Short mmCIF file of C-alpha atoms in Angstrom, two decimals:
data_model
loop_
_atom_site.label_atom_id
_atom_site.label_comp_id
_atom_site.label_asym_id
_atom_site.label_seq_id
_atom_site.Cartn_x
_atom_site.Cartn_y
_atom_site.Cartn_z
CA MET A 1 -0.02 7.75 2.67
CA HIS A 2 -3.36 9.31 3.49
CA ARG A 3 -4.65 8.47 6.94
CA ALA A 4 -8.33 7.82 6.18
CA VAL A 5 -8.74 5.27 3.44
CA GLY A 6 -5.99 2.67 3.73
CA ARG A 7 -2.77 2.37 1.86
CA GLY A 8 -3.64 2.05 -1.76
CA ARG A 9 -1.70 -0.11 -4.15
CA ARG A 10 1.50 1.91 -4.22
CA GLY A 11 1.59 1.82 -0.43
CA LEU A 12 1.71 -1.93 -0.37
CA VAL A 13 4.36 -1.93 -3.07
CA VAL A 14 6.49 0.21 -0.75
CA VAL A 15 5.72 -2.23 2.05
CA ALA A 16 7.00 -5.05 -0.15
CA VAL A 17 10.33 -3.24 -0.42
CA LEU A 18 10.48 -2.85 3.35
CA ALA A 19 9.72 -6.54 3.71
CA GLY A 20 13.19 -7.24 2.38
CA VAL A 21 14.47 -6.31 5.85
CA VAL A 22 12.59 -9.23 7.42
CA THR A 23 11.26 -12.57 6.28
CA ALA A 24 8.13 -11.98 4.21
CA ALA A 25 5.09 -13.84 5.52
CA GLY A 26 1.68 -14.63 4.13
CA CYS A 27 -1.15 -16.49 5.85
CA GLY A 28 -0.58 -20.17 5.25
CA GLY A 29 -1.68 -23.40 6.82
CA GLY A 30 -4.93 -24.53 8.36
CA SER A 31 -7.51 -27.11 7.44
CA GLU A 32 -9.55 -27.47 4.27
CA PRO A 33 -13.02 -25.91 4.42
CA SER A 34 -16.04 -28.10 3.96
CA GLY A 35 -18.32 -27.67 0.98
CA SER A 36 -17.49 -26.59 -2.54
CA GLY A 37 -18.95 -23.10 -2.79
CA THR A 38 -16.90 -19.93 -3.02
CA ALA A 39 -18.28 -18.22 0.06
CA GLY A 40 -15.52 -19.51 2.32
CA SER A 41 -17.91 -20.55 5.06
CA ALA A 42 -15.56 -22.85 6.96
CA GLY A 43 -13.57 -21.95 10.03
CA ALA A 44 -10.63 -19.60 9.62
CA THR A 45 -6.97 -20.54 9.87
CA ASP A 46 -4.04 -18.67 11.38
CA SER A 47 -6.09 -16.72 13.92
CA GLY A 48 -3.65 -15.39 16.46
CA GLY A 49 -0.39 -16.88 15.25
CA LYS A 50 2.71 -17.82 17.24
CA ASP A 51 3.97 -14.23 17.29
CA ALA A 52 0.62 -12.75 18.30
CA SER A 53 -0.04 -11.44 21.79
CA PRO A 54 -1.29 -14.20 24.16
CA LYS A 55 -4.72 -12.57 24.53
CA ALA A 56 -5.05 -12.39 20.73
CA ARG A 57 -4.39 -16.05 19.94
CA ALA A 58 -8.04 -17.03 20.21
CA GLY A 59 -8.49 -15.04 16.99
CA SER A 60 -10.81 -12.09 16.59
CA LEU A 61 -10.12 -10.99 13.01
CA THR A 62 -10.56 -12.99 9.81
CA TRP A 63 -10.33 -12.21 6.10
CA GLU A 64 -13.34 -13.96 4.55
CA PHE A 65 -13.84 -14.51 0.84
CA GLU A 66 -16.00 -11.84 -0.76
CA HIS A 67 -15.23 -13.05 -4.28
CA ILE A 68 -12.99 -15.70 -5.85
CA ALA A 69 -12.34 -15.05 -9.54
CA ASP A 70 -12.61 -17.83 -12.13
CA PHE A 71 -9.16 -17.19 -13.66
CA SER A 72 -5.59 -17.67 -12.50
CA GLY A 73 -3.89 -14.43 -11.54
CA ARG A 74 -4.42 -11.76 -8.93
CA PHE A 75 -6.44 -8.72 -8.01
CA THR A 76 -4.25 -5.64 -7.83
CA ASP A 77 -6.71 -3.06 -6.52
CA VAL A 78 -10.10 -2.55 -4.90
CA ALA A 79 -12.15 0.57 -4.16
CA ALA A 80 -15.74 1.40 -3.24
CA LEU A 81 -18.25 4.22 -3.03
CA ALA A 82 -20.69 2.06 -1.03
CA ASP A 83 -21.26 -1.54 0.03
CA ASP A 84 -23.26 -2.06 -3.18
CA ASP A 85 -20.81 -0.22 -5.43
CA ILE A 86 -17.43 -1.97 -5.29
CA TRP A 87 -14.82 -2.14 -8.05
CA ALA A 88 -11.80 -4.42 -8.36
CA VAL A 89 -8.96 -4.57 -10.89
CA GLY A 90 -7.16 -7.80 -11.67
CA THR A 91 -4.71 -9.34 -14.07
CA GLU A 92 -4.84 -12.84 -15.55
CA LYS A 93 -1.76 -15.02 -15.65
CA ASN A 94 -2.02 -16.13 -19.28
CA GLY A 95 1.36 -15.24 -20.74
CA GLY A 96 0.42 -11.63 -21.55
CA SER A 97 -0.99 -8.46 -20.02
CA ASN A 98 -4.71 -9.00 -19.55
CA ALA A 99 -6.48 -6.55 -17.25
CA HIS A 100 -9.87 -7.35 -15.75
CA LEU A 101 -12.33 -4.85 -14.27
CA LEU A 102 -15.04 -6.28 -12.01
CA HIS A 103 -18.02 -4.58 -10.35
CA TYR A 104 -20.23 -5.59 -7.41
CA ASP A 105 -23.69 -3.98 -7.37
CA GLY A 106 -24.93 -5.49 -4.11
CA THR A 107 -26.17 -8.73 -5.67
CA ARG A 108 -23.36 -10.15 -7.82
CA TRP A 109 -19.89 -9.63 -9.23
CA LYS A 110 -19.76 -8.92 -12.95
CA LYS A 111 -16.89 -8.40 -15.36
CA GLU A 112 -17.02 -4.98 -17.04
CA SER A 113 -15.16 -3.54 -20.00
CA LEU A 114 -12.45 -1.02 -19.29
CA PRO A 115 -13.84 2.50 -19.91
CA ASP A 116 -13.17 3.89 -23.37
CA SER A 117 -12.14 7.16 -21.72
CA LEU A 118 -9.21 5.35 -20.09
CA GLY A 119 -7.40 4.92 -23.38
CA THR A 120 -5.16 1.93 -24.06
CA SER A 121 -2.67 0.39 -21.67
CA ASP A 122 -0.63 -2.78 -21.45
CA TYR A 123 -1.13 -3.13 -17.70
CA PRO A 124 -4.04 -3.08 -15.23
CA PRO A 125 -5.11 0.43 -14.16
CA THR A 126 -5.16 1.71 -10.59
CA LEU A 127 -8.24 2.76 -8.60
CA HIS A 128 -8.34 5.88 -6.42
CA GLU A 129 -11.09 6.98 -4.03
CA VAL A 130 -11.09 10.70 -4.72
CA GLY A 131 -14.15 11.63 -2.68
CA PRO A 132 -17.44 10.24 -1.37
CA GLU A 133 -18.97 10.38 -4.85
CA SER A 134 -16.09 9.67 -7.21
CA LEU A 135 -13.55 6.99 -8.11
CA TRP A 136 -10.70 7.67 -10.51
CA LEU A 137 -9.10 5.01 -12.68
CA GLN A 138 -5.46 5.73 -13.46
CA PRO A 139 -3.73 4.10 -16.47
CA ARG A 140 -0.51 2.28 -15.74
CA PRO A 141 2.51 3.36 -17.81
CA ARG A 142 2.91 1.56 -21.12
CA ALA A 143 5.82 -0.81 -21.57
CA TYR A 144 9.01 1.05 -22.53
CA ASP A 145 7.14 4.36 -22.32
CA GLU A 146 7.93 6.35 -19.22
CA GLY A 147 5.22 8.87 -20.00
CA GLY A 148 2.41 6.33 -20.32
CA SER A 149 -1.16 7.31 -21.07
CA ASN A 150 -2.67 10.40 -19.47
CA SER A 151 -6.29 9.46 -20.16
CA TRP A 152 -7.91 8.93 -16.76
CA ALA A 153 -11.49 7.75 -16.15
CA GLN A 154 -13.90 8.61 -13.32
CA TRP A 155 -16.90 6.76 -11.87
CA ASP A 156 -19.71 8.82 -10.34
CA GLY A 157 -21.82 5.94 -9.08
CA THR A 158 -23.69 5.64 -12.38
CA ARG A 159 -21.28 5.77 -15.30
CA TRP A 160 -17.66 6.11 -16.36
CA SER A 161 -16.44 9.28 -18.07
CA ALA A 162 -13.13 11.00 -18.73
CA VAL A 163 -11.45 12.94 -15.92
CA PRO A 164 -11.52 16.52 -17.29
CA ASN A 165 -8.20 17.52 -15.71
CA PRO A 166 -6.05 14.51 -14.85
CA PRO A 167 -2.71 15.12 -13.14
CA PRO A 168 0.02 15.90 -15.67
CA GLY A 169 3.02 13.61 -15.96
CA ASN A 170 3.69 10.04 -14.95
CA VAL A 171 2.01 9.72 -11.55
CA GLY A 172 3.55 7.60 -8.81
CA ASP A 173 2.10 8.09 -5.33
CA PHE A 174 -1.40 9.62 -5.34
CA GLU A 175 -3.00 10.94 -2.13
CA THR A 176 -6.20 12.84 -1.50
CA ASP A 177 -7.87 14.73 1.32
CA GLY A 178 -11.00 15.21 -0.76
CA PRO A 179 -11.87 16.08 -4.36
CA ASP A 180 -10.43 19.60 -3.97
CA ASP A 181 -7.18 18.65 -2.24
CA ILE A 182 -5.19 16.06 -4.21
CA TRP A 183 -1.44 15.43 -4.27
CA ALA A 184 0.50 13.35 -6.79
CA LEU A 185 4.20 12.59 -7.12
CA THR A 186 5.13 12.92 -10.78
CA ASP A 187 8.90 12.82 -10.33
CA GLU A 188 11.25 12.16 -7.45
CA ARG A 189 11.42 15.90 -6.85
CA ALA A 190 8.11 17.11 -8.26
CA ALA A 191 4.66 16.97 -6.67
CA GLN A 192 1.45 18.14 -8.33
CA HIS A 193 -1.35 19.70 -6.25
CA TRP A 194 -5.02 20.00 -7.27
CA ASP A 195 -7.06 22.67 -5.46
CA GLY A 196 -10.34 22.00 -7.24
CA ALA A 197 -9.58 24.32 -10.15
CA ARG A 198 -6.06 23.61 -11.42
CA TRP A 199 -2.89 21.59 -10.97
CA THR A 200 0.17 23.35 -9.56
CA THR A 201 3.70 21.97 -9.79
CA THR A 202 5.73 22.12 -6.57
CA ARG A 203 9.42 21.28 -6.23
CA LEU A 204 10.80 19.10 -3.44
CA PRO A 205 14.21 19.67 -1.80
CA TYR A 206 15.16 16.00 -2.15
CA GLY A 207 13.97 12.86 -3.91
CA ALA A 208 10.67 11.54 -2.49
CA LEU A 209 8.99 8.14 -2.68
CA ASP A 210 5.87 8.60 -0.55
CA LEU A 211 3.41 11.29 0.55
CA ALA A 212 1.03 11.65 3.50
CA VAL A 213 -1.73 14.27 3.68
CA VAL A 214 -2.46 15.22 7.29
CA GLY A 215 -4.84 18.01 6.34
CA PRO A 216 -5.07 21.25 4.35
CA ASP A 217 -1.61 22.79 3.99
CA ASP A 218 -0.10 19.97 6.06
CA VAL A 219 1.61 17.38 3.84
CA TRP A 220 4.68 15.21 4.36
CA ALA A 221 7.06 13.60 1.87
CA VAL A 222 9.89 11.16 2.58
CA GLY A 223 12.78 9.73 0.63
CA SER A 224 16.56 10.06 0.72
CA ARG A 225 19.34 12.55 0.03
CA SER A 226 22.87 12.09 -1.25
CA THR A 227 24.23 15.51 -0.24
CA GLY A 228 24.74 17.27 3.06
CA ARG A 229 25.49 16.11 6.58
CA GLY A 230 26.45 12.46 6.99
CA THR A 231 26.58 11.53 3.30
CA GLU A 232 30.29 11.91 2.46
CA LEU A 233 32.52 8.84 2.65
CA GLY A 234 35.52 10.11 0.74
CA TYR A 235 36.98 8.94 -2.58
CA GLY A 236 33.87 10.33 -4.27
CA GLU A 237 31.55 7.81 -2.58
CA ARG A 238 28.31 8.70 -0.80
CA TYR A 239 26.23 7.20 2.00
CA SER A 240 22.67 8.35 1.24
CA GLN A 241 20.62 9.34 4.29
CA PRO A 242 16.89 9.57 5.13
CA ALA A 243 15.14 12.76 4.05
CA SER A 244 11.81 14.22 5.12
CA MET A 245 10.04 17.31 3.79
CA HIS A 246 6.96 19.28 4.86
CA TRP A 247 4.48 21.40 2.87
CA ASP A 248 3.09 24.29 4.93
CA GLY A 249 0.82 25.80 2.30
CA THR A 250 3.48 27.91 0.61
CA SER A 251 6.51 25.69 -0.08
CA TRP A 252 8.26 22.41 0.67
CA LYS A 253 10.85 22.68 3.43
CA SER A 254 13.51 20.16 4.37
CA VAL A 255 13.09 18.78 7.90
CA GLU A 256 16.05 17.57 9.96
CA THR A 257 16.00 13.77 9.97
CA PRO A 258 18.13 11.35 12.03
CA LEU A 259 21.22 9.79 10.45
CA PHE A 260 21.66 6.03 10.20
CA ARG A 261 25.04 4.35 9.70
CA PHE A 262 26.50 0.89 10.07
CA GLU A 263 29.45 0.47 12.38
CA GLU A 264 32.93 0.44 10.88
CA PRO A 265 34.09 -1.25 8.76
CA LEU A 266 31.23 -0.20 6.55
CA PRO A 267 29.67 -2.81 4.25
CA ALA A 268 29.70 -2.32 0.46
CA GLU A 269 27.64 0.56 -0.96
CA PRO A 270 25.71 1.46 2.21
CA ASN A 271 22.53 3.50 1.83
CA ALA A 272 19.78 4.64 4.15
CA GLY A 273 16.39 6.11 3.27
CA LEU A 274 12.73 6.43 4.13
CA LEU A 275 10.22 4.55 1.97
CA GLN A 276 6.90 5.22 3.66
CA VAL A 277 5.18 7.99 5.61
CA PHE A 278 1.87 7.43 7.42
CA ALA A 279 -0.44 9.94 9.13
CA LEU A 280 -2.58 8.67 11.99
CA ASP A 281 -6.11 9.96 12.51
CA SER A 282 -4.77 11.80 15.57
CA GLY A 283 -2.42 13.78 13.33
CA GLU A 284 0.73 11.99 14.47
CA VAL A 285 3.10 11.30 11.58
CA ARG A 286 5.24 8.15 11.32
CA ALA A 287 7.93 7.19 8.82
CA TYR A 288 9.53 3.88 7.88
CA GLY A 289 12.60 2.89 5.88
CA LYS A 290 15.78 0.86 5.96
CA ASN A 291 19.53 1.10 6.27
CA ALA A 292 20.89 -1.36 3.72
CA PHE A 293 23.88 -2.20 1.50
CA ASP A 294 25.01 -4.34 -1.42
CA HIS A 295 24.97 -7.88 -0.02
CA GLY A 296 27.39 -10.65 -0.95
CA GLU A 297 30.56 -8.59 -1.12
CA ALA A 298 32.17 -9.80 2.14
CA VAL A 299 32.05 -12.44 4.87
CA GLY A 300 30.29 -11.64 8.14
CA GLU A 301 28.10 -8.87 6.76
CA PRO A 302 25.62 -7.13 9.07
CA ALA A 303 21.87 -7.42 8.60
CA ASP A 304 19.84 -4.63 7.03
CA GLU A 305 18.35 -2.33 9.65
CA PHE A 306 14.69 -1.36 9.92
CA ILE A 307 14.03 2.38 10.43
CA ARG A 308 10.87 3.54 12.24
CA LEU A 309 10.39 7.16 13.26
CA ARG A 310 7.58 9.33 14.63
CA ARG A 311 7.13 13.07 15.00
CA ASP A 312 7.37 14.25 18.60
CA GLY A 313 6.58 17.93 18.57
CA SER A 314 9.17 19.52 16.30
CA ARG A 315 11.54 16.56 15.89
CA TRP A 316 11.75 12.98 14.70
CA VAL A 317 12.32 10.31 17.35
CA GLU A 318 12.59 6.53 17.07
CA GLN A 319 9.38 4.61 17.66
CA ASP A 320 9.13 2.03 20.41
CA PRO A 321 8.86 -1.39 18.72
CA ALA A 322 5.45 -3.06 18.65
CA PRO A 323 5.09 -6.45 20.35
CA GLY A 324 5.50 -9.88 18.76
CA GLY A 325 5.09 -10.25 15.01
CA CYS A 326 4.04 -6.60 14.69
CA ALA A 327 7.53 -5.34 15.58
CA VAL A 328 8.82 -5.04 12.01
CA ARG A 329 5.50 -4.51 10.23
CA THR A 330 4.35 -1.21 8.76
CA PRO A 331 0.84 0.31 8.74
CA VAL A 332 -1.41 -0.06 5.70
CA GLY A 333 -4.66 1.28 7.21
CA GLN A 334 -6.32 2.50 10.39
CA ASP A 335 -9.74 2.25 12.00
CA GLU A 336 -11.19 3.07 15.43
CA LYS A 337 -9.67 -0.05 17.01
CA GLY A 338 -6.09 0.11 15.76
CA LEU A 339 -3.72 -0.25 12.82
CA PHE A 340 -3.74 -2.73 9.95
CA LEU A 341 -0.17 -3.83 9.26
CA ASP A 342 1.39 -5.51 6.24
CA GLY A 343 1.52 -9.30 6.23
CA ASN A 344 -2.05 -9.53 7.61
CA TRP A 345 -1.38 -8.28 11.13
CA PHE A 346 -3.38 -5.87 13.30
CA LEU A 347 -2.05 -3.76 16.18
CA THR A 348 -4.82 -2.77 18.59
CA ASP A 349 -4.89 0.62 20.28
CA ASP A 350 -4.17 -1.09 23.61
CA GLY A 351 -0.99 -2.66 22.21
CA ARG A 352 -2.10 -6.22 21.31
CA CYS A 353 -0.60 -7.81 18.20
CA VAL A 354 -3.20 -9.89 16.33
CA LYS A 355 -2.63 -12.12 13.31
CA ILE A 356 -5.57 -11.78 10.91
CA GLY A 357 -6.83 -15.24 9.98
CA ARG A 358 -8.14 -16.39 6.61
CA HIS A 359 -9.92 -19.34 4.98
CA ARG A 360 -8.56 -22.00 2.67
CA LEU A 361 -9.88 -22.16 -0.87
CA PRO A 362 -12.80 -24.50 -1.58
CA LEU A 363 -11.90 -27.76 -3.30
CA SER A 364 -13.92 -26.65 -6.33
CA THR A 365 -11.17 -24.15 -7.21
CA GLY A 366 -8.70 -26.97 -7.83
CA ALA A 367 -6.84 -26.46 -4.56
CA ARG A 368 -6.19 -29.86 -3.01
CA LYS A 369 -6.43 -30.74 0.68
CA GLY A 370 -2.68 -31.13 1.02
CA SER A 371 -1.82 -27.85 -0.70
CA ASN A 372 0.04 -25.03 1.00
CA GLN A 373 -1.88 -21.77 0.72
CA SER A 374 -0.89 -18.16 1.45
CA LEU A 375 -2.90 -14.95 1.25
CA TRP A 376 -1.12 -11.96 -0.31
CA LEU A 377 -2.99 -8.65 -0.30
CA GLU A 378 -1.96 -5.77 -2.55
CA ASP A 379 -4.57 -3.27 -1.38
CA ILE A 380 -7.03 -2.74 1.47
CA HIS A 381 -9.77 -0.12 1.74
CA ARG A 382 -12.57 0.78 4.08
CA VAL A 383 -16.03 0.95 2.53
CA PRO A 384 -17.08 4.60 3.01
CA GLY A 385 -19.67 5.18 5.70
CA THR A 386 -19.33 1.66 7.15
CA ASP A 387 -17.10 -0.40 9.42
CA ALA A 388 -16.38 -2.85 6.56
CA TRP A 389 -12.88 -3.40 5.19
CA LEU A 390 -12.06 -5.02 1.85
CA GLY A 391 -8.78 -6.44 0.60
CA ALA A 392 -7.61 -7.37 -2.91
CA GLY A 393 -4.91 -9.86 -3.80
CA HIS A 394 -4.52 -13.58 -4.37
CA ILE A 395 -4.24 -16.94 -2.68
CA GLN A 396 -0.97 -18.60 -3.68
CA VAL A 397 -1.54 -22.35 -3.96
CA ASN A 398 1.55 -24.53 -3.86
CA GLN A 399 0.84 -28.15 -4.77
CA SER A 400 2.53 -30.79 -6.87
CA GLY A 401 1.66 -30.76 -10.56
CA ASP A 402 -0.77 -27.87 -10.63
CA PRO A 403 0.17 -24.80 -8.56
CA PHE A 404 -1.82 -21.63 -9.24
CA ASP A 405 -2.80 -18.19 -7.94
CA ALA A 406 -6.47 -17.52 -7.20
CA PRO A 407 -7.53 -13.83 -7.37
CA VAL A 408 -9.59 -12.95 -4.30
CA VAL A 409 -11.45 -10.03 -2.79
CA VAL A 410 -11.75 -10.50 0.96
CA ARG A 411 -13.87 -8.84 3.65
CA LEU A 412 -12.84 -8.45 7.29
CA ARG A 413 -14.92 -10.26 9.90
CA ARG A 414 -14.59 -9.38 13.57
CA GLY A 415 -15.51 -11.58 16.52
#
């Protein structure tokens, strides 16, 4: 995960996997806003939260509605070149795959056609902020086609065109430190690097799920390994262990990573691995994962264990847990005041855990006063050159007779 621009969609997918270790939480509750417009002008709900630090409970952060779409579904991605050049990708819940591309030009949101240069796809594409003047639109793999489409599109602030040299292969994680320093995982053990002129295939020592670009010739990858120290159980069985790898400008090298094991007797099919790596603006690198097993095979099974590591000089050490509800949350973005965490939490630089509040949907959307509402974000990004943060996702509305999901783009309000 790149340190400067938020998680990106794949990052939050990884977070969703980690959320299996704890109870997943959205932002529910609160009172119905007054009025029927879509600006979300009423007071926020869930500021602070019961697991927030005492000083944070007054509420200082709120996700406010930037745009509420007029269809049932969700936004899957958001990206921007400027505050008057914002793009969002969504999908409509209508029984089929129906991707929507929306653009904000500073005055209004407008639905746009998917670029012809993108080719055809059964699923919504993914947005990437490649540099200060370019967005890339990546096609999602076609159903039953692992290769998918390799026709990428780019936005230069004026028009869409084809990406002349898209990354080869089926791209998973995609990270950039600028238009001339791009990394993409195209296989568990293959990473492609773009230096501004060509793509180069590099091989990883072990399977990787996530990348973090610290800077030029300083890249981390994390995943798991099923060979080597700590993996043998006997009888041909294996206990996979966390793996971390570092790119130093010439090659990927395996880095010694702590072992994680349940106490004897071991539960069924134990496995440990890292799912996310995150580089702070300071250059510190953190990694997150879990030690899990196949549940339901025995009585009195242990709970899955949350793994959180940080680099301390030349070695990995366990992180000190964050306070309150931030303890088992993972970072999805960073600004000058602290870390955005999954589940709509914020950890300040001075160690306060803050629950980010949000508004309830206006009555005009069909959400009733007695409905239960939760905000689920799939992507957050900072608007380049500003202090503004945007999120893309949906409000889940649970109500008798007519539950629905409202796609929303939200903007962070402080104070």
